[in-house]
PDB file of C-alpha atoms and ligand atoms in Angstrom:
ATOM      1  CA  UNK A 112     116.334  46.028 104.598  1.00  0.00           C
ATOM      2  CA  UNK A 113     116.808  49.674 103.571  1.00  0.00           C
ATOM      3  CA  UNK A 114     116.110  52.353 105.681  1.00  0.00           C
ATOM      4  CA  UNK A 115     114.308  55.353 105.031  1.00  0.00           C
ATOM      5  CA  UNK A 116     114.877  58.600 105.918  1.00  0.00           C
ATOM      6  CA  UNK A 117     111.428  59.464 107.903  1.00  0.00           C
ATOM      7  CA  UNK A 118     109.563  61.251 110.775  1.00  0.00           C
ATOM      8  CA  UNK A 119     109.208  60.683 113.600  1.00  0.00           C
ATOM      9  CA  UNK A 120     112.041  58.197 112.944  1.00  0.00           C
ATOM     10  CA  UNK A 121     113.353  56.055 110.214  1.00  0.00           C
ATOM     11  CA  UNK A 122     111.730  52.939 108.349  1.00  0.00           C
ATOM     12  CA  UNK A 123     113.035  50.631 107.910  1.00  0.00           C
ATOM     13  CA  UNK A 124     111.951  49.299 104.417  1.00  0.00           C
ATOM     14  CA  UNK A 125     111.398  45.309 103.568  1.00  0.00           C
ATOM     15  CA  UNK A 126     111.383  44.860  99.952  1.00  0.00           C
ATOM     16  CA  UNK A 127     109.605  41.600  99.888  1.00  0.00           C
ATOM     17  CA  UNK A 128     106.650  42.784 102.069  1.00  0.00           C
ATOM     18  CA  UNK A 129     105.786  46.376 100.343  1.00  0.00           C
ATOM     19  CA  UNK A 130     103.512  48.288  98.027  1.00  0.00           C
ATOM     20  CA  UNK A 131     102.632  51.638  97.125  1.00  0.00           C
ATOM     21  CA  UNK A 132      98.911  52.722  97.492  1.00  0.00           C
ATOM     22  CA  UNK A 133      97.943  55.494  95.379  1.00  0.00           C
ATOM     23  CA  UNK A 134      94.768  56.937  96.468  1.00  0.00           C
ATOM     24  CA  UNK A 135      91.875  58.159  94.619  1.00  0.00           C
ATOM     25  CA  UNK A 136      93.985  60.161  91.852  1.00  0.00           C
ATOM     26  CA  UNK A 137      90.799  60.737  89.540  1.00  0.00           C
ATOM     27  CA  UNK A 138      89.385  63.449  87.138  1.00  0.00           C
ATOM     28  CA  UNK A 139      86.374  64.103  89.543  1.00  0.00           C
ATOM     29  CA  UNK A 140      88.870  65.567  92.610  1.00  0.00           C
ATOM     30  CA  UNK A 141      91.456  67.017  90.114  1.00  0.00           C
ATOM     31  CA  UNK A 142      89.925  68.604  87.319  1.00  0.00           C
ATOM     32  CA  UNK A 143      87.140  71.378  86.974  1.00  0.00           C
ATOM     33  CA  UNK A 144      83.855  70.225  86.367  1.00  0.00           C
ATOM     34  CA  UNK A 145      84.464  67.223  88.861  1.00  0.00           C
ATOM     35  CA  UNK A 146      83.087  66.355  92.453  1.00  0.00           C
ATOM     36  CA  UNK A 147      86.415  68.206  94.157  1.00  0.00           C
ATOM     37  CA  UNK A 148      85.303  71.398  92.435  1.00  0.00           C
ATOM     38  CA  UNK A 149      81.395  71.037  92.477  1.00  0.00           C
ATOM     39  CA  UNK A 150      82.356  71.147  96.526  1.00  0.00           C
ATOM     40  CA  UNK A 151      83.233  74.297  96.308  1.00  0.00           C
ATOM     41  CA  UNK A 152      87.093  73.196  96.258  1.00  0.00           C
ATOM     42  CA  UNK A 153      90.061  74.576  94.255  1.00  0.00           C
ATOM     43  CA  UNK A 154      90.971  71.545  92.802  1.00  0.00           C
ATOM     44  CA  UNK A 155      94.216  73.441  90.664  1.00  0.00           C
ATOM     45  CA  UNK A 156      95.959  72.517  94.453  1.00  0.00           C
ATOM     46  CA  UNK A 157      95.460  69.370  94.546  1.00  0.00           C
ATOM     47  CA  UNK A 158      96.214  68.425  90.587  1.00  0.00           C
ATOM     48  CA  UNK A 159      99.741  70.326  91.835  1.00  0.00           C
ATOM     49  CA  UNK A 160     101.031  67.182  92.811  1.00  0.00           C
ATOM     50  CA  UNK A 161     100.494  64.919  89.574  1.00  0.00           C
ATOM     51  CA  UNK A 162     104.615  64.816  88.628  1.00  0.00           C
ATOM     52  CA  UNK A 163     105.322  63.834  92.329  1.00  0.00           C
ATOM     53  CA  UNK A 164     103.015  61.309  92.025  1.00  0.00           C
ATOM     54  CA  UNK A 165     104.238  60.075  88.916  1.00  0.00           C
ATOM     55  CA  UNK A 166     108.074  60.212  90.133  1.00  0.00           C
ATOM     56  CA  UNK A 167     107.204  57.691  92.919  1.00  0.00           C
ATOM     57  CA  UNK A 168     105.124  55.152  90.326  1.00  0.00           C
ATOM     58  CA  UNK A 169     107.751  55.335  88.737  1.00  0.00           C
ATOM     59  CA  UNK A 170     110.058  54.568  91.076  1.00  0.00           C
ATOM     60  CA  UNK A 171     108.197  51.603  92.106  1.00  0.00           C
ATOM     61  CA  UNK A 172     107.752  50.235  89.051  1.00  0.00           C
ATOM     62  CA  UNK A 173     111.449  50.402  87.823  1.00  0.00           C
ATOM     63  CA  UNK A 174     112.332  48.755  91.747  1.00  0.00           C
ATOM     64  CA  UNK A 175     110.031  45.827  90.928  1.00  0.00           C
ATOM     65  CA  UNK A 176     108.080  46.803  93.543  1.00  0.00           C
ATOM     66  CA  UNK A 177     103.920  46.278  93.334  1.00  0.00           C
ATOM     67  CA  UNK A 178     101.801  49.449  92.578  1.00  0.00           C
ATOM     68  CA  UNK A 179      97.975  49.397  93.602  1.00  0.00           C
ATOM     69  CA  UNK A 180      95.275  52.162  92.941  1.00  0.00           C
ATOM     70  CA  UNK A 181      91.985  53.261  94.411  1.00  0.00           C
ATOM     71  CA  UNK A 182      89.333  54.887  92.969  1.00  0.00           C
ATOM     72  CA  UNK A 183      86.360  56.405  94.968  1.00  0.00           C
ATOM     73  CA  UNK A 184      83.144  55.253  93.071  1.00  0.00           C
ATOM     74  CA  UNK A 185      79.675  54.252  92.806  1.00  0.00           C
ATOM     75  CA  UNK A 186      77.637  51.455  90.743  1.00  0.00           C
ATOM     76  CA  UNK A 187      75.793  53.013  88.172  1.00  0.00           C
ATOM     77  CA  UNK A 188      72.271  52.261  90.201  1.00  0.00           C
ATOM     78  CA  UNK A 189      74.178  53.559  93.376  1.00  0.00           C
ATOM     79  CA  UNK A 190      72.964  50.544  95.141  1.00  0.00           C
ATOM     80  CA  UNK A 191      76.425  51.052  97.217  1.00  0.00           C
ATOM     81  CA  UNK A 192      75.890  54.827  98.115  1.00  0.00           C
ATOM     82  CA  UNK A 193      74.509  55.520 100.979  1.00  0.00           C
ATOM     83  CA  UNK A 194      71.405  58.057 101.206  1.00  0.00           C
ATOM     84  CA  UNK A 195      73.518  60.147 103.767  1.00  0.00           C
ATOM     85  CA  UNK A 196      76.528  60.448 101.483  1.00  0.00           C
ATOM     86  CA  UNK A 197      74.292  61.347  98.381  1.00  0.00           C
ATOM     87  CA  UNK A 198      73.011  64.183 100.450  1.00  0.00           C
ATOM     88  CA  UNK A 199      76.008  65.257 102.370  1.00  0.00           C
ATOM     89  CA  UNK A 200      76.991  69.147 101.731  1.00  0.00           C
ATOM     90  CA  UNK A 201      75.694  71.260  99.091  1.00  0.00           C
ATOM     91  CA  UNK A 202      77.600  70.706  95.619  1.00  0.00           C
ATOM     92  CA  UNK A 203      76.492  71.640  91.816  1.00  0.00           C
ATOM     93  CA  UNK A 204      76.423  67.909  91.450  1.00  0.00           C
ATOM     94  CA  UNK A 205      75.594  65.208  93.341  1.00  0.00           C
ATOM     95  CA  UNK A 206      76.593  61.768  93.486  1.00  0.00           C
ATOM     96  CA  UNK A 207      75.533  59.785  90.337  1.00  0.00           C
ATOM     97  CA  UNK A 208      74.278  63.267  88.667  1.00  0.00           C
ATOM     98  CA  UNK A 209      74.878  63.696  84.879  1.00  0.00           C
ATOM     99  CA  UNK A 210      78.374  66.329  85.335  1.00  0.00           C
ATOM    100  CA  UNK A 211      80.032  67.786  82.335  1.00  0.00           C
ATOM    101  CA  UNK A 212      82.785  64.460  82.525  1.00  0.00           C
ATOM    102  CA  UNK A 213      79.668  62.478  83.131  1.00  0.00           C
ATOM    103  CA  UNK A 214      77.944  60.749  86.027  1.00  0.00           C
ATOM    104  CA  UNK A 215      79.372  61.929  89.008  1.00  0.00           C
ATOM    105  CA  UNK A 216      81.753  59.274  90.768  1.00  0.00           C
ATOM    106  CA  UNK A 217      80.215  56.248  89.043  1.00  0.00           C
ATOM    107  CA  UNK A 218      82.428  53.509  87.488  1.00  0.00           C
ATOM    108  CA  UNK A 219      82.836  53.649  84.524  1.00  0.00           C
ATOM    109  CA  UNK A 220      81.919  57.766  83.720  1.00  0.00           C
ATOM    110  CA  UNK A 221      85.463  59.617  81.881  1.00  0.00           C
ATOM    111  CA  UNK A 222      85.361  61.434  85.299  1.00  0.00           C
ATOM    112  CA  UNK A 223      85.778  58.676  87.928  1.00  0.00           C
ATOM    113  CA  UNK A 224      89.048  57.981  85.720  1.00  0.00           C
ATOM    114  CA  UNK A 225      92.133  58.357  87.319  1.00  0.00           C
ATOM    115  CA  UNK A 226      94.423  60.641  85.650  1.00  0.00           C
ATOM    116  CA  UNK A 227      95.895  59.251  82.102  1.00  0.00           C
ATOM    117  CA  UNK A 228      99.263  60.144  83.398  1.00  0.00           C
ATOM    118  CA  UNK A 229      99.111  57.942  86.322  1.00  0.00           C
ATOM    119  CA  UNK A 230      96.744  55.325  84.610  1.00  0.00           C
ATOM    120  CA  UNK A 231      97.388  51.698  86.206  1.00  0.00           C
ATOM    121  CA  UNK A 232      99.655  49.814  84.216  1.00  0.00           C
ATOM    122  CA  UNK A 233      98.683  46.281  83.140  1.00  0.00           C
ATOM    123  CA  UNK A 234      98.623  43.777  86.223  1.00  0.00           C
ATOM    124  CA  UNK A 235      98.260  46.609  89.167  1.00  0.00           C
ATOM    125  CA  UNK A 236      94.993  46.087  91.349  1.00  0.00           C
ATOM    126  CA  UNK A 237      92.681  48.885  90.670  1.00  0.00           C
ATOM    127  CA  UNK A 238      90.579  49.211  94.139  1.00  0.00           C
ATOM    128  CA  UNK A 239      86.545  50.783  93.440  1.00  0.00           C
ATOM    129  CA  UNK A 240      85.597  51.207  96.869  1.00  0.00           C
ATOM    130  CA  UNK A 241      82.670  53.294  97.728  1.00  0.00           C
ATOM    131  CA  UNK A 242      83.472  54.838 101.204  1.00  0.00           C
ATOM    132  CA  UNK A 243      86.490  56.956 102.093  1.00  0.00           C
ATOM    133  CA  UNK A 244      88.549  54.663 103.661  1.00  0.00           C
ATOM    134  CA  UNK A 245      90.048  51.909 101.340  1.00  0.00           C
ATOM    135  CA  UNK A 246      89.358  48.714 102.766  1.00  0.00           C
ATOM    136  CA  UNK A 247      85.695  49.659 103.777  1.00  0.00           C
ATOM    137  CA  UNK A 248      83.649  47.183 101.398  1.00  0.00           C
ATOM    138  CA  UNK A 249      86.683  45.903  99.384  1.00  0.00           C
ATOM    139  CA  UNK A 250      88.863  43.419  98.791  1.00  0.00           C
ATOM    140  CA  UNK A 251      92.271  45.363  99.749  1.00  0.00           C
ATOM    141  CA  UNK A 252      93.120  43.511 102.778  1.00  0.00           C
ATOM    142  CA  UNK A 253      92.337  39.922 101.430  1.00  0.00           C
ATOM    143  CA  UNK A 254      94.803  41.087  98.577  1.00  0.00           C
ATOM    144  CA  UNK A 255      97.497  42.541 100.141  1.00  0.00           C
ATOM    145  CA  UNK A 256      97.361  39.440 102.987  1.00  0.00           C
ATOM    146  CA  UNK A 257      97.508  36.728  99.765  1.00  0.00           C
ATOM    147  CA  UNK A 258     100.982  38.771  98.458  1.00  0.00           C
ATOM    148  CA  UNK A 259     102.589  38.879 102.439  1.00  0.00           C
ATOM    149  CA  UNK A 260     102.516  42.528 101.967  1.00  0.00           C
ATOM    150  CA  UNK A 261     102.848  44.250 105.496  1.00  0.00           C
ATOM    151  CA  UNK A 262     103.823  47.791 104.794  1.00  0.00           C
ATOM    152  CA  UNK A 263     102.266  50.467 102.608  1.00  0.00           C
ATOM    153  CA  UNK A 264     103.521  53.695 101.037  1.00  0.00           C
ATOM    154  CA  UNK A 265     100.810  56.046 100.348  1.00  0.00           C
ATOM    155  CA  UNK A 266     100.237  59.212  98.062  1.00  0.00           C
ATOM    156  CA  UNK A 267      97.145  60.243  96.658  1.00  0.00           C
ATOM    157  CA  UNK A 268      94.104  62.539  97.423  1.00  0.00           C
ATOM    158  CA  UNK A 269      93.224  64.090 100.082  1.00  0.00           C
ATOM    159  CA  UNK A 270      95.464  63.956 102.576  1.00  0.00           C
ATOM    160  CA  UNK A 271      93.187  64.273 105.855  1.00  0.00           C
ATOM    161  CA  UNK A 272      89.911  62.286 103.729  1.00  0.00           C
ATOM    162  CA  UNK A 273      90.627  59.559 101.594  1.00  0.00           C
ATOM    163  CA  UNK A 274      94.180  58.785 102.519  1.00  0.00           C
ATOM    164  CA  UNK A 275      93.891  59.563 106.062  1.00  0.00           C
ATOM    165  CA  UNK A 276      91.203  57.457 106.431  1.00  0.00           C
ATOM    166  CA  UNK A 277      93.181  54.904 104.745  1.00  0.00           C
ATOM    167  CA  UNK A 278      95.968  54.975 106.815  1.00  0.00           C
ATOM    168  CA  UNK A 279      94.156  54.286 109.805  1.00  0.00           C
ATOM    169  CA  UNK A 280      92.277  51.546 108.759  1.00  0.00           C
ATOM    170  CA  UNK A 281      95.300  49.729 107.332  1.00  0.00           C
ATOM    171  CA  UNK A 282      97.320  50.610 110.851  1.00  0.00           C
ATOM    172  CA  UNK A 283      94.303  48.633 112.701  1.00  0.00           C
ATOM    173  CA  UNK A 284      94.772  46.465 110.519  1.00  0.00           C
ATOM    174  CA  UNK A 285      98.548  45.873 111.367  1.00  0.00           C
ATOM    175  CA  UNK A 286     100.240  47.639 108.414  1.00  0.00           C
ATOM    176  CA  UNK A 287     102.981  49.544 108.690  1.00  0.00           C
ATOM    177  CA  UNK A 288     102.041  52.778 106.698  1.00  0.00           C
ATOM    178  CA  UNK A 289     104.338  55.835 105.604  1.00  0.00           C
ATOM    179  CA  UNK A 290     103.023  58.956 103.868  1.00  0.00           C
ATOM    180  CA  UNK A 291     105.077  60.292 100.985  1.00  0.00           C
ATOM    181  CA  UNK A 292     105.154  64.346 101.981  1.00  0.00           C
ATOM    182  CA  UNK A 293     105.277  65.498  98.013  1.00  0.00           C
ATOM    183  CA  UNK A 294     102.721  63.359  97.126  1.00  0.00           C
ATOM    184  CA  UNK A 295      99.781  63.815  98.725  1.00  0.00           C
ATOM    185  CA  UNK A 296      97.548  67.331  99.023  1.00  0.00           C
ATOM    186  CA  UNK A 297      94.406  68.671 100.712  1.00  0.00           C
ATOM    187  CA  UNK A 298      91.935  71.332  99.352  1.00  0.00           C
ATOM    188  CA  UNK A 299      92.859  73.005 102.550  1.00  0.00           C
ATOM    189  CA  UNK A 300      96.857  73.791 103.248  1.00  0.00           C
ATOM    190  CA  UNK A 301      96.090  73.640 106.818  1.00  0.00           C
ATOM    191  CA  UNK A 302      94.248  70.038 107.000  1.00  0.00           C
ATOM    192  CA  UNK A 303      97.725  68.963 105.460  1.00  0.00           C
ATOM    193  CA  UNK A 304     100.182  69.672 107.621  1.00  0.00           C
ATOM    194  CA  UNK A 305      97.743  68.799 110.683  1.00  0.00           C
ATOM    195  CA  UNK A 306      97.071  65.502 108.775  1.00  0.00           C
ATOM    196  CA  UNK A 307     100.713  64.809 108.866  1.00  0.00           C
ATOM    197  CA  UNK A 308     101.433  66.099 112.470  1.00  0.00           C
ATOM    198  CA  UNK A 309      99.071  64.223 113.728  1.00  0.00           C
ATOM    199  CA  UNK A 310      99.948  60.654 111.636  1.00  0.00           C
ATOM    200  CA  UNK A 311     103.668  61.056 113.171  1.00  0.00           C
ATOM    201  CA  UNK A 312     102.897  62.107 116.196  1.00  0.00           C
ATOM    202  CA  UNK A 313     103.403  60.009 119.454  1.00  0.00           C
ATOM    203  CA  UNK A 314     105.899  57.993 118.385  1.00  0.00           C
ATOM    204  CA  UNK A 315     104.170  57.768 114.922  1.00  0.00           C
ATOM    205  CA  UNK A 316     100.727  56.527 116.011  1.00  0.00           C
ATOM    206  CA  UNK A 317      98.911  56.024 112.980  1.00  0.00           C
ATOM    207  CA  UNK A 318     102.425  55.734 110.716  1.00  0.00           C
ATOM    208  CA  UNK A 319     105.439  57.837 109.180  1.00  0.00           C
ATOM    209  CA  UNK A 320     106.060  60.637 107.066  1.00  0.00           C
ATOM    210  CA  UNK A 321     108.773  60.898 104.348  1.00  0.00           C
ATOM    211  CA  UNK A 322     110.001  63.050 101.815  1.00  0.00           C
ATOM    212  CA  UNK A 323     109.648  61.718  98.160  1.00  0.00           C
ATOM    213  CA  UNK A 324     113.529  62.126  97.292  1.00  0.00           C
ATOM    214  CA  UNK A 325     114.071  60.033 100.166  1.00  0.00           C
ATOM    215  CA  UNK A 326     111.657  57.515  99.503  1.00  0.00           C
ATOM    216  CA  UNK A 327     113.091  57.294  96.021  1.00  0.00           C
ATOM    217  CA  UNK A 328     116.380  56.631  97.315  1.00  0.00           C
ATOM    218  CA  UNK A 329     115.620  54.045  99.459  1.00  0.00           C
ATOM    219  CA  UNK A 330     113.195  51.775  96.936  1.00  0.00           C
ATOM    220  CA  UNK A 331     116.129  52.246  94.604  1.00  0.00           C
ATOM    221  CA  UNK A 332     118.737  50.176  97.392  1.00  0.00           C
ATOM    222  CA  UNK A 333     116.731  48.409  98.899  1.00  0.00           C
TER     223      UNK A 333
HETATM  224  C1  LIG B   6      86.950  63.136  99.146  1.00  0.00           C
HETATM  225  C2  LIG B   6      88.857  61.762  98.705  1.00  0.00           C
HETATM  226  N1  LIG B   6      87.676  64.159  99.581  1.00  0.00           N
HETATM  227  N2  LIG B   6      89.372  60.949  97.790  1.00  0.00           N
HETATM  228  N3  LIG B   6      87.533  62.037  98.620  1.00  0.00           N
HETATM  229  O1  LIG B   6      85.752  63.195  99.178  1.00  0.00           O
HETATM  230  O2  LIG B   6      89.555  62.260  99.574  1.00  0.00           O
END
């Protein structure tokens, strides 16, 4: 057991029994001409984070320590969108229109792909899952039950949608979750730090918070 240095208190860290979950780090929330941006959002804050992002892989990876990714997307008939998401808000493109990375948020389209620089390496799960929360209508908790995995460190995008969302499913669940500070971001500055008030809060309700140096450190000795 190592513990982490955290909010509201520390973690205590079990090697044998964790995972980093890297959420939603594609094109279509990061780079103009995507989803993120067709929202109306400035996605040059979010795509800020990228080296963070890529420190903690990394850090996982050289710990031995098991590395899964989600991707928000669609089937290419978006049989698995709902008519209410499709219409949601008001963006250049919707959901499953042809964008200038191609279809919007379907599988398989260059701009559904997450990053190159934080591509999955060979032999880490790659989540599709068509909802905001991650184990709406997948597989995650069937996989993480099959490796005895019981706590997850998160990063990814955005803090108070995808990986909020996330976070509370997986603490229903029974997870114990922590939120790496560095390496998530929101469209919205403010949505961020309420996002991670209100995860810590009471006694850290929905999970903890934790700088990424710290996090580093304490994948490294554990
Ligand atoms: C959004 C996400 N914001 N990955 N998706 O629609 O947070």
């Amino acid at each position: 057991m190592a513990e982490i240095k955290a909010e509201p208190f520390p973690f205590r860290l079990d090697r044998d029994a964790v995972a980093l979950i890297v959420i939603d780090m594609q094109r279509d929330f990061t780079e103009e001409g995507g989803f993120g941006e067709s929202l109306g959002n400035d996605v040059a804050r979010v795509a800020k984070i990228v080296p963070d992002v890529k420190r903690l892989i990394e850090g996982f990876r050289a710990a031995g320590l098991p590395v899964i990714h989600t991707m928000e997307c669609h089937r290419p008939d978006l049989s698995d969108l709902p008519r209410a998401k499709r219409e949601r808000g008001r963006p250049h493109f919707r959901i499953g229109d042809e964008g200038p990375m191609g279809r919007i948020l379907i599988a398989g389209e260059p701009g559904t792909a997450i990053l190159p620089e934080l591509a999955p390496a060979v032999g880490e799960t790659v989540i599709e899952k068509p909802g905001k929360g991650a184990f709406y209508a997948t597989p995650l908790d069937y996989i993480l039950k099959e490796r005895d995995i019981g706590q997850l460190v998160f990063a990814g995008v955005t803090t108070e949608v995808c990986v909020q969302t996330t976070m509370r499913e997986a603490n229903d669940r029974g997870y114990e979750c922590l939120l790496v500070e560095e390496a998530t971001e929101s469209y919205f500055p403010e949505f961020k730090s309420a996002t991670l008030a209100m995860i810590r809060a009471q006694g850290a309700i929905v999970g903890w918070t934790a700088h990424l140096a710290d996090v580093l450190r304490g994948i490294a000795h554990a």
